Tab-separated table of C-alpha atoms and ligand atoms in Angstrom:
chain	number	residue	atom	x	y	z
A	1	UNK	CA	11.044	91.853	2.566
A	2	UNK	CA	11.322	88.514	4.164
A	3	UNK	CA	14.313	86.441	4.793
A	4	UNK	CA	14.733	82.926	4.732
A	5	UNK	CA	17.658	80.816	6.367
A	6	UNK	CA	19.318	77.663	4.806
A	7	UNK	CA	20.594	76.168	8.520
A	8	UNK	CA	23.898	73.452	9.302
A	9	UNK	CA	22.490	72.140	12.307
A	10	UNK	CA	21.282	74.727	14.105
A	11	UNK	CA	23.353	77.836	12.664
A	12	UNK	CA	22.003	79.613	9.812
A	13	UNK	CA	25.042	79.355	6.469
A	14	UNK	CA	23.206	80.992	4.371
A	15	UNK	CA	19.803	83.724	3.995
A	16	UNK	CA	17.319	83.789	1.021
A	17	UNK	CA	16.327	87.298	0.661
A	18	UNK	CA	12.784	87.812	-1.183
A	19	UNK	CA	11.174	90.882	-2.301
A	20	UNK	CA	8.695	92.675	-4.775
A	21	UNK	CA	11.576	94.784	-6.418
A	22	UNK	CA	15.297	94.938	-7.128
A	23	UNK	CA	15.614	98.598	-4.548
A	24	UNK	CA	15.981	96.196	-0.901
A	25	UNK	CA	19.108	94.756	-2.657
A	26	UNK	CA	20.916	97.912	-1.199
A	27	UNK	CA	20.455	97.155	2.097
A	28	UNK	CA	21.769	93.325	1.794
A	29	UNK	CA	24.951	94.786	0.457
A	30	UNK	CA	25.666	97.650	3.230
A	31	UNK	CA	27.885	95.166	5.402
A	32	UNK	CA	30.219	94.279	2.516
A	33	UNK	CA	32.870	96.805	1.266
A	34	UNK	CA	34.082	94.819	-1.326
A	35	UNK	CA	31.406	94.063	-4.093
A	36	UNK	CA	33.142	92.749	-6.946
A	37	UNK	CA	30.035	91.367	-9.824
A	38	UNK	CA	29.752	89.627	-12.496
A	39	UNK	CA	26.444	90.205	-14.470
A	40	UNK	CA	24.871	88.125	-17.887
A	41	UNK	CA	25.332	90.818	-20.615
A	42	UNK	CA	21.768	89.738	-22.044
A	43	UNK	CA	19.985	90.870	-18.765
A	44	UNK	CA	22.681	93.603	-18.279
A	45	UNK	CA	21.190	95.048	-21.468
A	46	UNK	CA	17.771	93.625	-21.482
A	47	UNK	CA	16.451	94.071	-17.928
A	48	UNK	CA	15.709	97.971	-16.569
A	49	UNK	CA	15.398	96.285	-12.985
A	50	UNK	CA	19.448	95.478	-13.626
A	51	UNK	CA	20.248	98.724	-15.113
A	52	UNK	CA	18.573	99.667	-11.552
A	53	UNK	CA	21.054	97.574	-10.074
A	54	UNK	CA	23.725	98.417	-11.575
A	55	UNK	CA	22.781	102.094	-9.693
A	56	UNK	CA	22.775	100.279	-6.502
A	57	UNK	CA	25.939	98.884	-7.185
A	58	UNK	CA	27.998	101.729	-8.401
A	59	UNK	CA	26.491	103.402	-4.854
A	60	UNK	CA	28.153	100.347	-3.371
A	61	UNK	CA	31.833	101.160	-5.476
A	62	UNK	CA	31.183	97.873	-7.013
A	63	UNK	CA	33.690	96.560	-9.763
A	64	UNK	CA	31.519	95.363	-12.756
A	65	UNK	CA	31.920	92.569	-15.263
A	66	UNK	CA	30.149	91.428	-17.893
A	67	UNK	CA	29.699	88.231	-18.820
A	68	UNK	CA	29.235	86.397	-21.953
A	69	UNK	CA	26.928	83.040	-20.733
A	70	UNK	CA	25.775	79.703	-22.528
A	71	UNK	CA	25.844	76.262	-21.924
A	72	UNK	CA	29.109	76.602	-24.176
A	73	UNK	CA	30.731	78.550	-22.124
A	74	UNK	CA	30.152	77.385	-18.651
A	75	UNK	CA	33.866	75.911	-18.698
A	76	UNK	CA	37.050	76.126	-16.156
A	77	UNK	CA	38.178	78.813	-18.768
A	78	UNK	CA	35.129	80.979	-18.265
A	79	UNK	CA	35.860	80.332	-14.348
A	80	UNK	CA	39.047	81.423	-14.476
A	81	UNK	CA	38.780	84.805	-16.657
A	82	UNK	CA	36.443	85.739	-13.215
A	83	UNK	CA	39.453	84.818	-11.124
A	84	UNK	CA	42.026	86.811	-13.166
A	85	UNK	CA	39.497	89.627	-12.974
A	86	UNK	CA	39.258	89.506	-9.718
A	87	UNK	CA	43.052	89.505	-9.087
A	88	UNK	CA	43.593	92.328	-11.348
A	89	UNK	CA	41.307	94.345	-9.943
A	90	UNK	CA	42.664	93.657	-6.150
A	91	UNK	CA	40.209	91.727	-4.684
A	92	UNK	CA	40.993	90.484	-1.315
A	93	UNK	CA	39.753	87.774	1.505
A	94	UNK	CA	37.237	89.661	2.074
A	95	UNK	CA	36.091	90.092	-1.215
A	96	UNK	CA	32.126	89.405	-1.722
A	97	UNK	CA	31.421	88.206	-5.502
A	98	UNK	CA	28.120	88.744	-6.842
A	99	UNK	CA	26.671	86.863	-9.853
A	100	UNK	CA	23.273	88.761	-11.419
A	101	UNK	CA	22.065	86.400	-14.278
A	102	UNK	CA	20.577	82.416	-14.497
A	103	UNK	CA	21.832	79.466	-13.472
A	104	UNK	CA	24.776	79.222	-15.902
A	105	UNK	CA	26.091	82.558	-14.656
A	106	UNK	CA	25.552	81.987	-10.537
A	107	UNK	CA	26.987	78.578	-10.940
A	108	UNK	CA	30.664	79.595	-12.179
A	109	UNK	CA	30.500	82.651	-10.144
A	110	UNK	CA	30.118	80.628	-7.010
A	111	UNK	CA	32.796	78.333	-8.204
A	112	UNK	CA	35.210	80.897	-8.702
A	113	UNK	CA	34.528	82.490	-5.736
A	114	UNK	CA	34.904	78.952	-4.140
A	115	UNK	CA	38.348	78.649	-5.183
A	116	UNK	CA	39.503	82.379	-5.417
A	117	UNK	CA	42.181	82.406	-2.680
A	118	UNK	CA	40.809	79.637	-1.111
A	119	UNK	CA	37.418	80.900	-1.214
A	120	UNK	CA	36.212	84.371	-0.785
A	121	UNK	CA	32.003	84.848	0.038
A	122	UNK	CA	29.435	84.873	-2.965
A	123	UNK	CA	25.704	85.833	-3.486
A	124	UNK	CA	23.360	85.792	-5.767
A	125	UNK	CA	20.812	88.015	-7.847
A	126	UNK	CA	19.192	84.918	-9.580
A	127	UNK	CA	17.151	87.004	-13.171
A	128	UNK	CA	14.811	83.919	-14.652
A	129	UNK	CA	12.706	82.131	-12.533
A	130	UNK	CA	14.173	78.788	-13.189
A	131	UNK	CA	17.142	79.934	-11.259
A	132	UNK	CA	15.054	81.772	-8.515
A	133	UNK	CA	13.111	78.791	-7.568
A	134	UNK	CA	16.378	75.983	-8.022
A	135	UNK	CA	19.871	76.728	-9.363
A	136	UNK	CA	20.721	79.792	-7.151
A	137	UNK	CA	19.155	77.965	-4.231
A	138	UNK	CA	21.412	75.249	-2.121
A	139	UNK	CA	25.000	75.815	-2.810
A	140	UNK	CA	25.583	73.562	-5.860
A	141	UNK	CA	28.326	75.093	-8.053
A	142	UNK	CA	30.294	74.118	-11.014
A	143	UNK	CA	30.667	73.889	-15.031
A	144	UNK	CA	30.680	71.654	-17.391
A	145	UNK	CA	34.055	69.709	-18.399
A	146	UNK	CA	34.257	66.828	-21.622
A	147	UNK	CA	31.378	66.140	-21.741
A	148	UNK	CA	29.715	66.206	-18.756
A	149	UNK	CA	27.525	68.409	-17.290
A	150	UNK	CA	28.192	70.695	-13.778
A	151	UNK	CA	30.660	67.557	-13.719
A	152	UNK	CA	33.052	69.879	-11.710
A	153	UNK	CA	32.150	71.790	-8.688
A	154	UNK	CA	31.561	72.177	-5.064
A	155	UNK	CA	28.245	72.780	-2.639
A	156	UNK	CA	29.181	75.632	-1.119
A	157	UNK	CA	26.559	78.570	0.342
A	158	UNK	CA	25.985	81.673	-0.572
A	159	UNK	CA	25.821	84.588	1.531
A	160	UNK	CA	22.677	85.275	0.292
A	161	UNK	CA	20.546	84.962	-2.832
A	162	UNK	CA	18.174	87.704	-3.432
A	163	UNK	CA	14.633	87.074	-5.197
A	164	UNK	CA	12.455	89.350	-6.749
A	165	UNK	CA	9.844	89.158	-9.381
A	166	UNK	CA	10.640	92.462	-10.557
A	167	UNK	CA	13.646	91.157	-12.580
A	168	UNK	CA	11.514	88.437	-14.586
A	169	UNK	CA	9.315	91.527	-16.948
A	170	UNK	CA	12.126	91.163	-19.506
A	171	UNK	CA	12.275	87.422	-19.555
A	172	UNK	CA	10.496	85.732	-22.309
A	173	UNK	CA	7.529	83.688	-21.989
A	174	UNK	CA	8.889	80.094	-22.774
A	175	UNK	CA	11.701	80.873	-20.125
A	176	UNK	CA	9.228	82.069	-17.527
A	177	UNK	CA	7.073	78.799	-18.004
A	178	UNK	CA	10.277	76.742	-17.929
A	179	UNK	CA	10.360	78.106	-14.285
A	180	UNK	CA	7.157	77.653	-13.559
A	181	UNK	CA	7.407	74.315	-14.183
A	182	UNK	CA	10.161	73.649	-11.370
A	183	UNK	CA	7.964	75.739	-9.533
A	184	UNK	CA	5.657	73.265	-9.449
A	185	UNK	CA	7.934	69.932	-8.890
A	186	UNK	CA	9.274	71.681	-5.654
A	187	UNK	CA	5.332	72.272	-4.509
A	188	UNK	CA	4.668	68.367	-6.022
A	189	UNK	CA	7.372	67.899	-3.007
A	190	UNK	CA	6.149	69.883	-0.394
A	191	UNK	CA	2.468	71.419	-1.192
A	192	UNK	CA	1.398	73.857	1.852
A	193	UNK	CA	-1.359	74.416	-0.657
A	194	UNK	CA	0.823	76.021	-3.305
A	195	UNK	CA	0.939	73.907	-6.157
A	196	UNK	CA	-3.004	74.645	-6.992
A	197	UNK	CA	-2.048	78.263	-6.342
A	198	UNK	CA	0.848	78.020	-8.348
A	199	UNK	CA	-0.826	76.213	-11.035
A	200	UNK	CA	-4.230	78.694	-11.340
A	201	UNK	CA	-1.879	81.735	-11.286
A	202	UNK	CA	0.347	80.092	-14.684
A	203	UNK	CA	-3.065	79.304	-16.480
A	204	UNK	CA	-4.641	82.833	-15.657
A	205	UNK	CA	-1.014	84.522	-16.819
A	206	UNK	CA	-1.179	81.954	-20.177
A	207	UNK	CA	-4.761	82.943	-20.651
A	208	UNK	CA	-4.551	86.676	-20.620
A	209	UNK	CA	-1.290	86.269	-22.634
A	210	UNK	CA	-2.738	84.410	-25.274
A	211	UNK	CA	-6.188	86.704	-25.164
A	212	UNK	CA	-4.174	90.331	-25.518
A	213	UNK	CA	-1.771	89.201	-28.314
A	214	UNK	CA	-3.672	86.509	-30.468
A	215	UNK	CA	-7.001	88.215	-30.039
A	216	UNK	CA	-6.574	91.312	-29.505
A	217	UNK	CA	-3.372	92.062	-31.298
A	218	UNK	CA	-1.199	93.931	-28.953
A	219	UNK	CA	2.345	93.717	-28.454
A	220	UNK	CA	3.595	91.052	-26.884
A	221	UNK	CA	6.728	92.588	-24.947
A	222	UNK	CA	4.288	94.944	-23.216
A	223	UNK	CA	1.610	92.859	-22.332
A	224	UNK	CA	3.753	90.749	-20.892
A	225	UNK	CA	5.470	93.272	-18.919
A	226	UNK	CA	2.019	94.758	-18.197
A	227	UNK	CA	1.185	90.947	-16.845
A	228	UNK	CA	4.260	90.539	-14.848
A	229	UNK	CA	4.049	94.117	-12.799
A	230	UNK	CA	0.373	93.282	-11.834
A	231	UNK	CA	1.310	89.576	-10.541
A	232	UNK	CA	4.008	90.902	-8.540
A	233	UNK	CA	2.898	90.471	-5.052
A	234	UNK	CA	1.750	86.686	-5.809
A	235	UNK	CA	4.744	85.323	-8.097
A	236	UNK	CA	6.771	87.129	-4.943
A	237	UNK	CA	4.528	84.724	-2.391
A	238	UNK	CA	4.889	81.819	-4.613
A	239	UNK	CA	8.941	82.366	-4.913
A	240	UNK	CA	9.015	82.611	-0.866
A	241	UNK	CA	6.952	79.639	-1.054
A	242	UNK	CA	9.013	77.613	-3.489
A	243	UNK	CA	12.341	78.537	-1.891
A	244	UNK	CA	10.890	77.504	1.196
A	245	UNK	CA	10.176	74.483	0.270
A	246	UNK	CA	14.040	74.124	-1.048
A	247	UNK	CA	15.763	75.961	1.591
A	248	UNK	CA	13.975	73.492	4.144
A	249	UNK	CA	15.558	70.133	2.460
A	250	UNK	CA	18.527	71.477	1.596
A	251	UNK	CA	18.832	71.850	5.601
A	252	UNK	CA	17.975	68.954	6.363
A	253	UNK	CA	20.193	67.151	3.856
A	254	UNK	CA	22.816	69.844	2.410
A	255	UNK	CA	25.369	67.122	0.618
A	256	UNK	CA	22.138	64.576	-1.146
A	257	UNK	CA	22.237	61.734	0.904
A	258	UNK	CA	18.647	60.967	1.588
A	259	UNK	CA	16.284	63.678	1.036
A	260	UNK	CA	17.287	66.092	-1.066
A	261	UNK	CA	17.518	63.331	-4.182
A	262	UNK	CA	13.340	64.415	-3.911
A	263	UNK	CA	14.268	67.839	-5.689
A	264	UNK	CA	15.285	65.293	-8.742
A	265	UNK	CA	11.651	64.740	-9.135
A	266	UNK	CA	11.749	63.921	-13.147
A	267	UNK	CA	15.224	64.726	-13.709
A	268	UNK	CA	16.118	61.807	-14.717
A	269	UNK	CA	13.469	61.614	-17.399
A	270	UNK	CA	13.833	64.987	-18.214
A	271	UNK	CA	17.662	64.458	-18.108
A	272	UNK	CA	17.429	61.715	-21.224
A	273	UNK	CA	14.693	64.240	-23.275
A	274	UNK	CA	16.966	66.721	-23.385
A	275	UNK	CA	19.888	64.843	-24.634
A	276	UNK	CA	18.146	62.915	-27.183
A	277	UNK	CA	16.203	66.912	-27.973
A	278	UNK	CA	19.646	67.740	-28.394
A	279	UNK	CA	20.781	65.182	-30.436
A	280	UNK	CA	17.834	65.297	-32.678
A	281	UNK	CA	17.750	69.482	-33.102
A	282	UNK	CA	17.115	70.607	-36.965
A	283	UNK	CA	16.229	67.213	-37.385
A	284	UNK	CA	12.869	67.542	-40.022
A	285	UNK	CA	9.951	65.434	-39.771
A	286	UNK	CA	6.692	64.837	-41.616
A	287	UNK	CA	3.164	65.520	-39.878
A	288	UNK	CA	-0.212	66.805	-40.377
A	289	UNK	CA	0.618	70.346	-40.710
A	290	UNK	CA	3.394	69.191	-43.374
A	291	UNK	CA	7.274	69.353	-42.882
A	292	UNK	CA	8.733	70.474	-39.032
A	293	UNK	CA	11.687	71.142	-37.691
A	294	UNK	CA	12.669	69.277	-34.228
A	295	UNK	CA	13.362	72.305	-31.822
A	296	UNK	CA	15.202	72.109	-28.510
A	297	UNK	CA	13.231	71.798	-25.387
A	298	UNK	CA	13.992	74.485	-22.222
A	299	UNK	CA	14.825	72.170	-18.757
A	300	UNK	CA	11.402	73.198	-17.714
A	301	UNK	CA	9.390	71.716	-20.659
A	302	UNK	CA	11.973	68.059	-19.854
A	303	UNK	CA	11.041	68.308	-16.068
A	304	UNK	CA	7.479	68.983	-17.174
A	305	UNK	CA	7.751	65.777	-19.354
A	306	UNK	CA	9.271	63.937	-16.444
A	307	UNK	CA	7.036	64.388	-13.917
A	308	UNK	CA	4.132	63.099	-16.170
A	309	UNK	CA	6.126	60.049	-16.510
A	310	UNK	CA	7.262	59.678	-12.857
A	311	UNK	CA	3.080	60.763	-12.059
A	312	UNK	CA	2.266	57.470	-14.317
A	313	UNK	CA	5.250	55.587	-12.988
A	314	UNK	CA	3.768	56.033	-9.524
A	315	UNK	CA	0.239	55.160	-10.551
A	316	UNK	CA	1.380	51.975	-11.850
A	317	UNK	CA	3.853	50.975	-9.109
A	318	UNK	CA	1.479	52.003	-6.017
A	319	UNK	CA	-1.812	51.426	-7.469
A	320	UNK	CA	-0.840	49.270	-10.159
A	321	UNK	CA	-2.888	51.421	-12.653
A	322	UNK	CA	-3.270	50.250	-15.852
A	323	UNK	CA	-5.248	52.890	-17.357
A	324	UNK	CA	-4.240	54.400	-20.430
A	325	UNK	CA	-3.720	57.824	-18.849
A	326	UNK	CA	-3.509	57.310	-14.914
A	327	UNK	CA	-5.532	59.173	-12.229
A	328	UNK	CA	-2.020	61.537	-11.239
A	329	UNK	CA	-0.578	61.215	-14.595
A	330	UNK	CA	-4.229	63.122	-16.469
A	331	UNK	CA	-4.480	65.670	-13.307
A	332	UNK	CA	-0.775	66.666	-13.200
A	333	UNK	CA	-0.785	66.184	-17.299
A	334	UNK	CA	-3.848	68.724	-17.279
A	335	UNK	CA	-2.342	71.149	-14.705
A	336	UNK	CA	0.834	71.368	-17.152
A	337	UNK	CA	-1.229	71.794	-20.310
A	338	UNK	CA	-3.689	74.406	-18.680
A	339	UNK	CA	-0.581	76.669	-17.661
A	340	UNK	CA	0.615	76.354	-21.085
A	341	UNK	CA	3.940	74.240	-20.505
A	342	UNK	CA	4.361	71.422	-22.803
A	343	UNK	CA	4.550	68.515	-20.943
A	344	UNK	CA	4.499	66.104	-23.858
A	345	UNK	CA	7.508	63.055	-24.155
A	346	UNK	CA	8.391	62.869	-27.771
A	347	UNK	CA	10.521	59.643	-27.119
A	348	UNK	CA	9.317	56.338	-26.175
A	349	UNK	CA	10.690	54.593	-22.967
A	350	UNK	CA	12.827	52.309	-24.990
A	351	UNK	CA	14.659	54.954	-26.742
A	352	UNK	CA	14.923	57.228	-23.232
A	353	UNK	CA	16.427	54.078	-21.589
A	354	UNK	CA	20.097	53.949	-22.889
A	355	UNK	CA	20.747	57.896	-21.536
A	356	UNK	CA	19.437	57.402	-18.410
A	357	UNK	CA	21.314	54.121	-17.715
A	358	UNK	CA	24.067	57.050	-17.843
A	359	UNK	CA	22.340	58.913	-14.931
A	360	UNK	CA	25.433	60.135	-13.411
A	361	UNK	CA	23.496	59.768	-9.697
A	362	UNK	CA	22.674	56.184	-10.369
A	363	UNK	CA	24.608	53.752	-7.791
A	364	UNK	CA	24.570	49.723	-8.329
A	365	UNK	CA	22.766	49.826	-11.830
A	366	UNK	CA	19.922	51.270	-10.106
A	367	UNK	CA	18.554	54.973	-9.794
A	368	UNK	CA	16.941	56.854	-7.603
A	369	UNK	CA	13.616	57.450	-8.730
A	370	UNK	CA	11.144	60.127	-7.132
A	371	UNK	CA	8.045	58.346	-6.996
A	372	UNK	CA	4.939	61.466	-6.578
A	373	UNK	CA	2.386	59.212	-4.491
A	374	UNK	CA	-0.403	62.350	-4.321
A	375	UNK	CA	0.569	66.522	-4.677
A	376	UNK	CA	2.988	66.801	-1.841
A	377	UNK	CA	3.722	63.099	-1.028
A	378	UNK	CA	6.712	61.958	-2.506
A	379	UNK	CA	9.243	59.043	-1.900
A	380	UNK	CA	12.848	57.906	-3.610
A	381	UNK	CA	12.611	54.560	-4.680
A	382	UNK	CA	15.400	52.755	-6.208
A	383	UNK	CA	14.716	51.110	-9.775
A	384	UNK	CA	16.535	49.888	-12.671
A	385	UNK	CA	15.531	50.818	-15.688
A	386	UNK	CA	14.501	47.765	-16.950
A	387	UNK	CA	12.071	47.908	-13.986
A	388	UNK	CA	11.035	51.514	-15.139
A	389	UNK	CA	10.552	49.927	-18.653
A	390	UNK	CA	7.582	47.255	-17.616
A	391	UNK	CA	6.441	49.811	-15.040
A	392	UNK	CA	5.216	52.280	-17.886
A	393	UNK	CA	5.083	49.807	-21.082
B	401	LIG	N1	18.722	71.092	-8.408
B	401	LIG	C1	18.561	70.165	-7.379
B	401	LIG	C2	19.338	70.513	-6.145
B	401	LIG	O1	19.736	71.644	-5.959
B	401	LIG	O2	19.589	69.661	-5.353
């Protein structure tokens, strides 16, 4: 087990548990008497590391909820049916609220614990690895309202947030890779060495994936359960790695002033694909393999997207690369590709630039744009998009 502090100053707020398997989560919750959680009925009936969990919990005389979760549903409402919950069932000031499920579901459990009698304490057992290496990482809580997203919320810590690899063997593929991918934006921010890591472990995982079920015909829920138990210890380094990485800027810069705008590294990009994905869903269209439907993209496939546009954005503003493909934009377009996670933009700058002139971080008509100048070396540079626009055309 190792533990990680997010620090204010010089006092720890907040501590990043990480280890192999769901059974350490018993000793985090020892000092609290009052466990009151709220778990994502998918993974509640999905996962056996949460039905081990739930054991732990019911040691702990946890009160249990389950939770219905989508992007529909993270509302105020949803919010406050935790609240009433919580009231009905007595919980007090010293209440601790735990949220077991993805971002969605840690998000407006921290919120309602943020505003449950004035705020009681929170933590977190993030289950898909998007949510393990960001979301459940920094204290940034909230739900959607009109039609906005996380347009109402707080940054407020969690006691702690507990990762473990175990809890991904149930998650599907596409999910996993749509972690990986933020995985490897946070080490295309800080590198230590791990983004190569990182990126050899998703292409050997893809690989043996791809060789055991399209070759050799086995099923694909076991062998990639069979994958995930045997990568344990590593995805576990990677995690500490990753929420290293995060836990160290959000220190340093816990309300995004300054530094921790890096984490955005192509958001806003990604931020635009997935609106106009969205927009454009059942859509049909014509190609060489005959009539297609336009499917949504997962964040992770976006941010993948993004960072091959901010890695050619870069090129040209630094180096002023002209190249068809630049020299960052092939290697991190390669890296992407190799690990299996699409990384392809199916919009053209022009019709990406209307959303993200509605980049709801941008401040003077410009945005903050993270500009990768190598793997590890990156720097916010403010840009309009009409900038952005000759930059790439
Ligand atoms: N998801 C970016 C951040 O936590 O700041």
């Amino acid at each position: 087990m190792e533990q990680i502090n997010i620090y204010s100053g010089k006092k720890a707020i907040s501590r990043i548990v990480t280890a192999e398997g769901i059974k350490e989560l018993d000793a985090c919750l020892k000092p609290y008497r009052h466990v009151f959680a709220v778990i994502d009925r998918n993974v509640a009936d999905k996962c056996p590391a949460v039905t081990q969990l739930t054991e732990i919990l019911k040691r702990h005389d946890a009160k249990i909820r389950l939770l219905e979760v989508s992007e529909d549903v993270k509302t105020l409402e949803t919010v406050m049916e935790i609240c009433a919950w919580m009231l009905e069932n007595g919980a007090d000031r010293d209440a601790l609220l735990l949220a077991v499920g993805g971002g969605i579901a840690t998000d407006m459990a921290g919120f309602a614990a943020s505003i449950y009698k004035r705020g009681v304490r929170f933590a977190y057992v993030p289950t898909t690895l998007l949510s393990q290496v960001d979301a459940a990482i920094g204290g940034k809580t909230g739900v959607n309202f009109e039609k906005y997203k996380n347009i109402l919320g707080v940054i407020r810590q969690p006691e702690f947030t507990y990762l473990c690899p175990q809890v991904l063997e149930s998650l599907p593929k596409r999910d996993f890779l749509s972690g990986a991918a933020e995985m490897l934006k946070t080490f295309m921010i800080e590198d230590n060495g791990n983004y190569q890591k990182a990126a050899d472990l998703f292409f050997d995982i893809s690989s043996e994936f791809t060789m055991e079920t399209m070759v050799n015909g086995k099923d694909e829920r076991q062998v990639w359960k069979a994958i995930m138990t045997r990568n344990r210890r590593q995805m576990t380094e990677l995690i500490s790695a990753a929420a290293r990485v995060k836990a160290g800027v959000v220190s340093r810069d816990q309300f995004e002033r300054g530094e921790r705008r890096k984490l955005n590294l192509g958001h806003t990009f990604a931020h635009a694909i997935e609106t106009l994905a969205q927009r454009d869903e059942g859509e049909r269209f014509s190609n060489h393999d005959g009539v297609c439907e336009i499917k949504g993209v997962t964040h992770g496939e976006a941010v993948a997207a993004g960072m091959v546009l901010a890695a050619r954005l870069a090129d040209r503003y630094y180096r002023n690369d002209r190249s068809e493909t630049t020299e960052l934009e092939a290697k991190v377009s390669n890296d992407l590709w190799d690990a299996d996670i699409p990384c392809y933009c199916p919009y053209t700058i022009e019709e990406m630039a209307e959303t993200m002139k509605k980049d709801k971080k941008a401040e003077g008509g410009k945005i903050h744009f993270v500009l990768p100048k190598a793997v590890g070396d990156v720097e916010i540079v403010d840009l309009t998009v009409e900038e952005v626009i000759r930059f790439l055309k």
